[in-house]
PDB file of C-alpha atoms in Angstrom:
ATOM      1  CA  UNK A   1      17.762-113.484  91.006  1.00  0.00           C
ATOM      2  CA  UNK A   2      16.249-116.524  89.620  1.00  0.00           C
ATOM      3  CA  UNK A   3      13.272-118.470  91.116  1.00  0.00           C
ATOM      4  CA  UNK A   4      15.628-121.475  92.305  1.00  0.00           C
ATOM      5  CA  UNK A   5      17.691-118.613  94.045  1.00  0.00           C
ATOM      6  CA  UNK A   6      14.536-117.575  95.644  1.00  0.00           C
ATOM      7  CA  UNK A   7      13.283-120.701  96.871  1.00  0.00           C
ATOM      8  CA  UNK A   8      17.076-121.548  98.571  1.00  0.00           C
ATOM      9  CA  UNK A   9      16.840-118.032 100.354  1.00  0.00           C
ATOM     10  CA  UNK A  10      13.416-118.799 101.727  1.00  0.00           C
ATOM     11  CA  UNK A  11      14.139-122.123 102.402  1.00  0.00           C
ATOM     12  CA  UNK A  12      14.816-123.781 106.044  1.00  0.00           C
ATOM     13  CA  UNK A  13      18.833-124.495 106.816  1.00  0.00           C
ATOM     14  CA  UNK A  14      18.030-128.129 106.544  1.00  0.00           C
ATOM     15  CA  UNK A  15      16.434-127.693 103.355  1.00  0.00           C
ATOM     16  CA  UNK A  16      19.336-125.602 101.795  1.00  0.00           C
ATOM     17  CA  UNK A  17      21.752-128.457 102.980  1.00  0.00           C
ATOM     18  CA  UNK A  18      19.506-131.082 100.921  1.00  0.00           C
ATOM     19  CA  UNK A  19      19.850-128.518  97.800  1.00  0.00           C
ATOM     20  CA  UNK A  20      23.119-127.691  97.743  1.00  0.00           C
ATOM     21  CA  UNK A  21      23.647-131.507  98.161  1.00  0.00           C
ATOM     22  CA  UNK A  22      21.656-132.451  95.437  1.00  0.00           C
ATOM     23  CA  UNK A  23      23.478-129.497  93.383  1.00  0.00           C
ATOM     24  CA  UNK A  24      26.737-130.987  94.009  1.00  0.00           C
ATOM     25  CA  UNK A  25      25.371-134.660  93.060  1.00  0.00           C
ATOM     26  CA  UNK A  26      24.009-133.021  89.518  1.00  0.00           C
ATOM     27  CA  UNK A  27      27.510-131.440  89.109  1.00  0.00           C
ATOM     28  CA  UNK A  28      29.615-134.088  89.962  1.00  0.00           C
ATOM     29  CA  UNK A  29      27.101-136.499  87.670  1.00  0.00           C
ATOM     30  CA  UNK A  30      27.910-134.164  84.735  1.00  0.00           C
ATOM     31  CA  UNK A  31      32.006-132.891  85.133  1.00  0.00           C
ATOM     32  CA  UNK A  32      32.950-136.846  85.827  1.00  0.00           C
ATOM     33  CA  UNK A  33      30.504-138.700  83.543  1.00  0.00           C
ATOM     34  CA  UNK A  34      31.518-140.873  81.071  1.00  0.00           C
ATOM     35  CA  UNK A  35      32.404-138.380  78.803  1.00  0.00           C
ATOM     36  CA  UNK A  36      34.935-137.782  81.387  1.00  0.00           C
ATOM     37  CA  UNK A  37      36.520-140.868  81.743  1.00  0.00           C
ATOM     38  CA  UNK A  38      37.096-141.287  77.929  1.00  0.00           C
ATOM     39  CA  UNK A  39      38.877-138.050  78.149  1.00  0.00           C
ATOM     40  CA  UNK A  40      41.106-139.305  81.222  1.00  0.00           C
ATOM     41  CA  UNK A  41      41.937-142.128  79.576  1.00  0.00           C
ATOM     42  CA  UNK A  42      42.710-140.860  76.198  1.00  0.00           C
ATOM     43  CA  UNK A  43      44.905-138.231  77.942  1.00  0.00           C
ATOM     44  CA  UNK A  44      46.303-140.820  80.325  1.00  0.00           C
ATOM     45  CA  UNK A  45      47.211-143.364  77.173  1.00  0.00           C
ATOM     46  CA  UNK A  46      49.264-140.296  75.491  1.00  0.00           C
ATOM     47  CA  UNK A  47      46.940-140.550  72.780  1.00  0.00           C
ATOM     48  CA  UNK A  48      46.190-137.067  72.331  1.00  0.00           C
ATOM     49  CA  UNK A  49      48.663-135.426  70.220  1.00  0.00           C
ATOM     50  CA  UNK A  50      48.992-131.675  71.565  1.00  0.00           C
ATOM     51  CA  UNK A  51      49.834-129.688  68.601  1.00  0.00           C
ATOM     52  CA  UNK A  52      46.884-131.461  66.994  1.00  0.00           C
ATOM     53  CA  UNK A  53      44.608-129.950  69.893  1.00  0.00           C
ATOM     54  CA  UNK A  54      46.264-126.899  69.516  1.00  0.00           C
ATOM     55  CA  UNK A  55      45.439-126.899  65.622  1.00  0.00           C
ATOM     56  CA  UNK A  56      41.759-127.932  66.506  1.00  0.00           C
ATOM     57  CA  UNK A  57      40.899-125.061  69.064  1.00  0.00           C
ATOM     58  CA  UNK A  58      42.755-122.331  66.791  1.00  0.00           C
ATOM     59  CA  UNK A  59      40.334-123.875  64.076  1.00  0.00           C
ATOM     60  CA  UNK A  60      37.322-122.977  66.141  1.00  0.00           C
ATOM     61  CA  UNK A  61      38.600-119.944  66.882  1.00  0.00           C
ATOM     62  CA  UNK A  62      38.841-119.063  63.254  1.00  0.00           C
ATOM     63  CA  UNK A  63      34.494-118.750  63.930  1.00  0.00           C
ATOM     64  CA  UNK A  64      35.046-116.215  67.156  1.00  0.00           C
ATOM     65  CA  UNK A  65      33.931-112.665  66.414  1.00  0.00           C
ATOM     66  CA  UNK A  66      36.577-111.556  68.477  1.00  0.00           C
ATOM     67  CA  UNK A  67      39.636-113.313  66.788  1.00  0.00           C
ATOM     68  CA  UNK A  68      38.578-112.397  62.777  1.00  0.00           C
ATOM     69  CA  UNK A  69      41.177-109.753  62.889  1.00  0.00           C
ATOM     70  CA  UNK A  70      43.965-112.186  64.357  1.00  0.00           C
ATOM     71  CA  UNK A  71      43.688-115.121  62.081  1.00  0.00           C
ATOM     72  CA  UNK A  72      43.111-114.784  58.529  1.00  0.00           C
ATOM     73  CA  UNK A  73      41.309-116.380  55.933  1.00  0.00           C
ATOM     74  CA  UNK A  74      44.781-118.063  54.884  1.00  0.00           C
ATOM     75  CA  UNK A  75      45.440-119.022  58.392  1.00  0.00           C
ATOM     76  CA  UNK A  76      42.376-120.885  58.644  1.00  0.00           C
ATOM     77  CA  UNK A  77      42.561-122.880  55.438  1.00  0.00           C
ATOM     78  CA  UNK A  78      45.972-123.841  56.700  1.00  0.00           C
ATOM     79  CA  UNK A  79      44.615-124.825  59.592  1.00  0.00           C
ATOM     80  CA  UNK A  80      42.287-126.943  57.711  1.00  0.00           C
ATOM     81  CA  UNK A  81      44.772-128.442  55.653  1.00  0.00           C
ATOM     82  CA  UNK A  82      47.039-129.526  58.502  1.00  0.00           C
ATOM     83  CA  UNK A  83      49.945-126.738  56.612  1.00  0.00           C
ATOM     84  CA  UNK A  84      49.821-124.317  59.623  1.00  0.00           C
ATOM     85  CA  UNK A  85      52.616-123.067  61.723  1.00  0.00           C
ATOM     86  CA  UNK A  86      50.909-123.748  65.284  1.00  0.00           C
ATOM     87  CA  UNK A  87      53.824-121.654  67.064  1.00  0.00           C
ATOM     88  CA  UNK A  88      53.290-118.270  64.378  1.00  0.00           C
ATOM     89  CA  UNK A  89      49.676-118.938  64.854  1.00  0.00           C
ATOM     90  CA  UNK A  90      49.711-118.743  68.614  1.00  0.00           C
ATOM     91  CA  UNK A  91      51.707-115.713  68.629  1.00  0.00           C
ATOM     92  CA  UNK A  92      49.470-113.194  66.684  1.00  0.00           C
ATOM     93  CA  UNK A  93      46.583-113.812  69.768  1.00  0.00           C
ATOM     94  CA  UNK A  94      46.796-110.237  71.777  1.00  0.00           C
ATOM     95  CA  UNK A  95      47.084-110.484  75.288  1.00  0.00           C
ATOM     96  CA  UNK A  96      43.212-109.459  76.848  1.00  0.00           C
ATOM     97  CA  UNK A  97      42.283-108.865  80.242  1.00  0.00           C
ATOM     98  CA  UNK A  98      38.886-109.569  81.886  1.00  0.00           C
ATOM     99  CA  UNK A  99      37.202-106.028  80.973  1.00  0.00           C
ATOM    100  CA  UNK A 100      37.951-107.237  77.555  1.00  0.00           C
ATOM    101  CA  UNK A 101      36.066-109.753  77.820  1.00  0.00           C
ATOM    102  CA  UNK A 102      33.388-108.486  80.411  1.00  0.00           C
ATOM    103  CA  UNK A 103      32.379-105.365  77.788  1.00  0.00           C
ATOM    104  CA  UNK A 104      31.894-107.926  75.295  1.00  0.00           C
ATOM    105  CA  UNK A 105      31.738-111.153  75.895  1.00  0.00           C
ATOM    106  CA  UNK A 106      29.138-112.003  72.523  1.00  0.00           C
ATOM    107  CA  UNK A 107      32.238-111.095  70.690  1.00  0.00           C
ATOM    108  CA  UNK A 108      34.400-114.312  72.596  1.00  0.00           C
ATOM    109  CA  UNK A 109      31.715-116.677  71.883  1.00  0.00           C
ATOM    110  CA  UNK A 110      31.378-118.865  69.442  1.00  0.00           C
ATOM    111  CA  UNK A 111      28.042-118.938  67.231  1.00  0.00           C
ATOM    112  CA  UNK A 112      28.830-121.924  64.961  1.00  0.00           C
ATOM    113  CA  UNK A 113      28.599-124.213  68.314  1.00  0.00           C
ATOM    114  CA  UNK A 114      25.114-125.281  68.822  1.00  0.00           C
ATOM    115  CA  UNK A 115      25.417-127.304  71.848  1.00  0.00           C
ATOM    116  CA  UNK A 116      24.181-126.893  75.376  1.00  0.00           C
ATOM    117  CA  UNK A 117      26.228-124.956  77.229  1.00  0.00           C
ATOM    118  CA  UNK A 118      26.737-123.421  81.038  1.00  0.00           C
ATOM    119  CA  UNK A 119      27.907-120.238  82.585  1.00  0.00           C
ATOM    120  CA  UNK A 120      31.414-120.045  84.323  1.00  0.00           C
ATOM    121  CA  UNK A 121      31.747-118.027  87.241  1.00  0.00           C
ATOM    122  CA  UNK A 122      35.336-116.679  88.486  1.00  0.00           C
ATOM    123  CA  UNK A 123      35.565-115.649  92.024  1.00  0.00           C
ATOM    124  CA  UNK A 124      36.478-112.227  91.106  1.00  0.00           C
ATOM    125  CA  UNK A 125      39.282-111.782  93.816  1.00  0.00           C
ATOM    126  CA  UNK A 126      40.625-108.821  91.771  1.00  0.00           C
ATOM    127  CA  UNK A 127      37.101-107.497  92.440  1.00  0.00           C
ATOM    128  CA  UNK A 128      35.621-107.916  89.519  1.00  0.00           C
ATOM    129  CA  UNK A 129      34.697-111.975  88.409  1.00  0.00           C
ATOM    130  CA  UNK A 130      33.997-112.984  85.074  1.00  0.00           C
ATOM    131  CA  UNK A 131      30.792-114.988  84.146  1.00  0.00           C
ATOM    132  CA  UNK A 132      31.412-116.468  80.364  1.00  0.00           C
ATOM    133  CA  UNK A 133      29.730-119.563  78.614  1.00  0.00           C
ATOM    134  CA  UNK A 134      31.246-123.158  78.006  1.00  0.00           C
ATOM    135  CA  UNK A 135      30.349-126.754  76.681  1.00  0.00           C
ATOM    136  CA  UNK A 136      30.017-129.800  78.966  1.00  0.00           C
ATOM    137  CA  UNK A 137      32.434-131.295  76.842  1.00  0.00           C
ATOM    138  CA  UNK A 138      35.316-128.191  77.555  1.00  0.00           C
ATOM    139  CA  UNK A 139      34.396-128.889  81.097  1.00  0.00           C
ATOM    140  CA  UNK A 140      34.755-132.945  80.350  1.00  0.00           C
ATOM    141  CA  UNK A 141      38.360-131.814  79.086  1.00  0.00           C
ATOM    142  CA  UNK A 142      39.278-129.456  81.663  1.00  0.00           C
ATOM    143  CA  UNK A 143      38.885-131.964  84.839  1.00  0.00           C
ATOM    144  CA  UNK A 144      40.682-135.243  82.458  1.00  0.00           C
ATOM    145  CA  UNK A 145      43.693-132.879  81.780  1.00  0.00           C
ATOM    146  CA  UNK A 146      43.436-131.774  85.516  1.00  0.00           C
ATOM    147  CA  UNK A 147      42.914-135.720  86.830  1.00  0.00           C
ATOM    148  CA  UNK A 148      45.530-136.491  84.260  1.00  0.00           C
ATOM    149  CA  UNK A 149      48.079-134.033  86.466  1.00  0.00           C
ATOM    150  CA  UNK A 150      47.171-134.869  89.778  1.00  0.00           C
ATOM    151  CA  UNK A 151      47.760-138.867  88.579  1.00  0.00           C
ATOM    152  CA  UNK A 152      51.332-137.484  87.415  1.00  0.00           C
ATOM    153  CA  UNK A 153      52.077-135.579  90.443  1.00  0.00           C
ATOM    154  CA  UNK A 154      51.125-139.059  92.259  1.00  0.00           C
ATOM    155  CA  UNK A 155      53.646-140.668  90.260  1.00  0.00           C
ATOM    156  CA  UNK A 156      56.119-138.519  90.940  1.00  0.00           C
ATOM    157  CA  UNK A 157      55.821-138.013  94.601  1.00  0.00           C
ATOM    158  CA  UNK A 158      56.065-141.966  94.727  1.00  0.00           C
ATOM    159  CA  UNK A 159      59.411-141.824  92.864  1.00  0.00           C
ATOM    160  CA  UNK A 160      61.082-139.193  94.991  1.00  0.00           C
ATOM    161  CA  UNK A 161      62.725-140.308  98.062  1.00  0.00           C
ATOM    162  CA  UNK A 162      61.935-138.323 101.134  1.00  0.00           C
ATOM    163  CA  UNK A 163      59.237-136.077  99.188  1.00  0.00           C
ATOM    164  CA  UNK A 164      56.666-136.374 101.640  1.00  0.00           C
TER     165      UNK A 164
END
């Protein structure tokens, strides 16, 4: 337990309320930034081109510990040279489950990124959550992408008659 954990426990109710406040202010400061809305927008516009997304995360994960078995040296300079065949690509990934990851989660990481990054906590309603690090940036991307469907969803609710 860390020393902000400790001070929340001790703390009055009206002081907890004030933390957790300012907690959500810091988080929703940081997941809808401007980083953010460059992301929404750029997702929104249609100007990011998927397979090219695709081509840049399997690129990165040509660095992970735990994926130098899957993709080869050949795969990667492929990737780099824009000859790659996303679809045979995506299909040599094996299919992991959480204790996977949990035993050895250095291995899933990757070392070559040197930016700040956070923990991610699942809720574990098999049981057993899964804490594992990512960028502000991956969290930038995951809420535009998730904005981006809920402004879809919007749309299409609008368009449908008697969808109410």
């Amino acid at each position: 337990m860390g020393v902000a954990d400790k001070i929340y426990d001790k703390s009055p109710l009206l002081v907890q309320n004030i933390l957790c406040s300012l907690k959500g202010w810091q988080i929703c400061r940081r997941r809808y930034g401007k980083e953010f809305h460059a992301e929404l927008s750029r997702y929104l516009q249609k100007e990011v081109d998927p397979n090219e997304a695709l081509s840049r995360y399997l690129l990165l994960a040509c660095q992970v510990p735990a994926y130098k078995d899957v993709l080869t040296y050949a795969d990667c300079e492929s990737l780099k040279n824009k000859t790659a065949n996303i679809d045979n690509l995506v299909h040599k990934f094996p299919i992991i489950g959480k204790s996977d990851v949990r035993e050895q989660i250095e291995k899933y990481n990757n070392p070559a990124y040197a930016g700040p990054q956070m923990i991610m906590r699942t809720s574990g309603t098999t049981g057993a959550g899964l804490a594992f690090p990512y960028s502000v940036e991956m969290e930038n991307r995951q809420w535009a992408i998730w904005w981006r469907y809920l402004v879809r969803m919007v749309w299409w609710k609008s368009d449908c008659p008697g969808f109410h």
